[in-house]
């Protein structure tokens, strides 16, 4: 695995964890949905990066 690929995977993992932490503290349904969508996108991106 190339160092830049590893760095990208680590960045996605950090953003995913941050988003999950944010989601736990949200009271507004609209904001929770937006963060949920972000988490879905990050999880999809993480799978794509692992497949490379």
XYZ file of N, CA and C in Angstrom:
156
model
N 0.847 -1.175 0.000
C 0.000 0.000 0.000
C 0.892 1.237 0.000
N 0.512 2.179 -0.808
C 1.271 3.415 -0.926
C 1.047 4.287 0.317
N 2.062 5.049 0.714
C 1.909 5.909 1.896
C 0.760 6.904 1.774
N 0.531 7.429 0.565
C -0.565 8.381 0.399
C -1.925 7.704 0.544
N -2.034 6.433 0.147
C -3.280 5.691 0.332
C -3.542 5.450 1.817
N -2.496 5.103 2.540
C -2.625 4.880 3.972
C -3.031 6.175 4.675
N -2.422 7.271 4.299
C -2.764 8.571 4.883
C -4.220 8.922 4.580
N -4.674 8.637 3.382
C -6.065 8.913 3.003
C -7.029 8.071 3.839
N -6.705 6.788 4.029
C -7.550 5.911 4.839
C -7.613 6.391 6.286
N -6.488 6.830 6.816
C -6.455 7.341 8.183
C -7.294 8.616 8.303
N -7.212 9.484 7.304
C -7.988 10.721 7.309
C -9.489 10.416 7.293
N -9.900 9.479 6.465
C -11.316 9.104 6.392
C -11.769 8.521 7.728
N -10.948 7.671 8.330
C -11.293 7.068 9.625
C -11.456 8.136 10.702
N -10.578 9.135 10.717
C -10.684 10.230 11.700
C -11.965 11.029 11.486
N -12.266 11.357 10.237
C -13.479 12.124 9.938
C -14.734 11.334 10.299
N -14.690 10.032 10.077
C -15.822 9.173 10.411
C -16.054 9.141 11.917
N -14.992 9.001 12.680
C -15.114 8.990 14.145
C -15.613 10.340 14.661
N -15.100 11.424 14.108
C -15.558 12.756 14.517
C -17.042 12.932 14.222
N -17.475 12.467 13.068
C -18.884 12.597 12.688
C -19.769 11.785 13.617
N -19.315 10.599 13.967
C -20.100 9.767 14.895
C -20.216 10.428 16.266
N -19.130 11.062 16.727
C -19.182 11.772 18.009
C -20.152 12.945 17.943
N -20.113 13.676 16.839
C -21.037 14.798 16.651
C -22.490 14.322 16.677
N -22.736 13.210 16.014
C -24.093 12.683 15.921
C -24.669 12.351 17.299
N -23.835 11.853 18.193
C -24.305 11.504 19.544
C -24.786 12.728 20.310
N -24.242 13.893 20.023
C -24.589 15.092 20.772
C -25.650 15.971 20.124
N -26.191 15.548 18.994
C -27.133 16.383 18.253
C -28.564 16.166 18.747
N -29.283 17.261 18.927
C -30.691 17.176 19.340
C -31.627 17.472 18.175
N -31.160 18.221 17.205
C -31.975 18.634 16.057
C -32.033 17.516 15.007
N -33.227 17.112 14.615
C -33.413 16.010 13.670
C -32.806 16.308 12.291
N -32.946 17.546 11.831
C -32.410 17.905 10.518
C -30.883 17.795 10.511
N -30.259 18.280 11.566
C -28.799 18.195 11.673
C -28.356 16.741 11.790
N -29.094 15.954 12.554
C -28.762 14.530 12.705
C -28.832 13.822 11.359
N -29.829 14.163 10.550
C -29.944 13.549 9.227
C -28.767 13.939 8.346
N -28.368 15.198 8.389
C -27.221 15.648 7.578
C -25.937 14.948 8.005
N -25.733 14.811 9.310
C -24.539 14.118 9.802
C -24.608 12.640 9.437
N -25.801 12.060 9.518
C -25.987 10.665 9.099
C -25.627 10.463 7.642
N -26.030 11.407 6.798
C -25.678 11.335 5.374
C -24.169 11.446 5.181
N -23.540 12.315 5.952
C -22.086 12.459 5.887
C -21.406 11.150 6.284
N -21.895 10.523 7.345
C -21.332 9.244 7.796
C -21.481 8.194 6.699
N -22.646 8.134 6.063
C -22.848 7.187 4.956
C -21.839 7.421 3.836
N -21.637 8.690 3.481
C -20.682 9.027 2.426
C -19.261 8.625 2.817
N -18.900 8.889 4.064
C -17.547 8.543 4.528
C -17.347 7.032 4.565
N -18.365 6.295 4.987
C -18.255 4.833 5.008
C -18.097 4.284 3.599
N -18.841 4.847 2.655
C -18.723 4.430 1.258
C -17.320 4.733 0.728
N -16.834 5.923 1.050
C -15.494 6.327 0.609
C -14.422 5.425 1.224
N -14.625 5.041 2.481
C -13.684 4.163 3.158
C -13.617 2.802 2.466
N -14.759 2.268 2.075
C -14.799 0.985 1.359
C -14.084 1.108 0.023
N -14.331 2.199 -0.693
C -13.696 2.410 -1.986
C -12.176 2.498 -1.851
N -11.702 3.179 -0.822
C -10.259 3.309 -0.604
C -9.630 1.951 -0.278
N -10.327 1.127 0.479
C -9.795 -0.191 0.830
C -9.727 -1.109 -0.368
N -10.621 -0.885 -1.334
C -10.647 -1.722 -2.534
C -9.500 -1.392 -3.491
N -8.911 -0.217 -3.363
C -7.812 0.195 -4.266
C -6.572 -0.615 -4.026
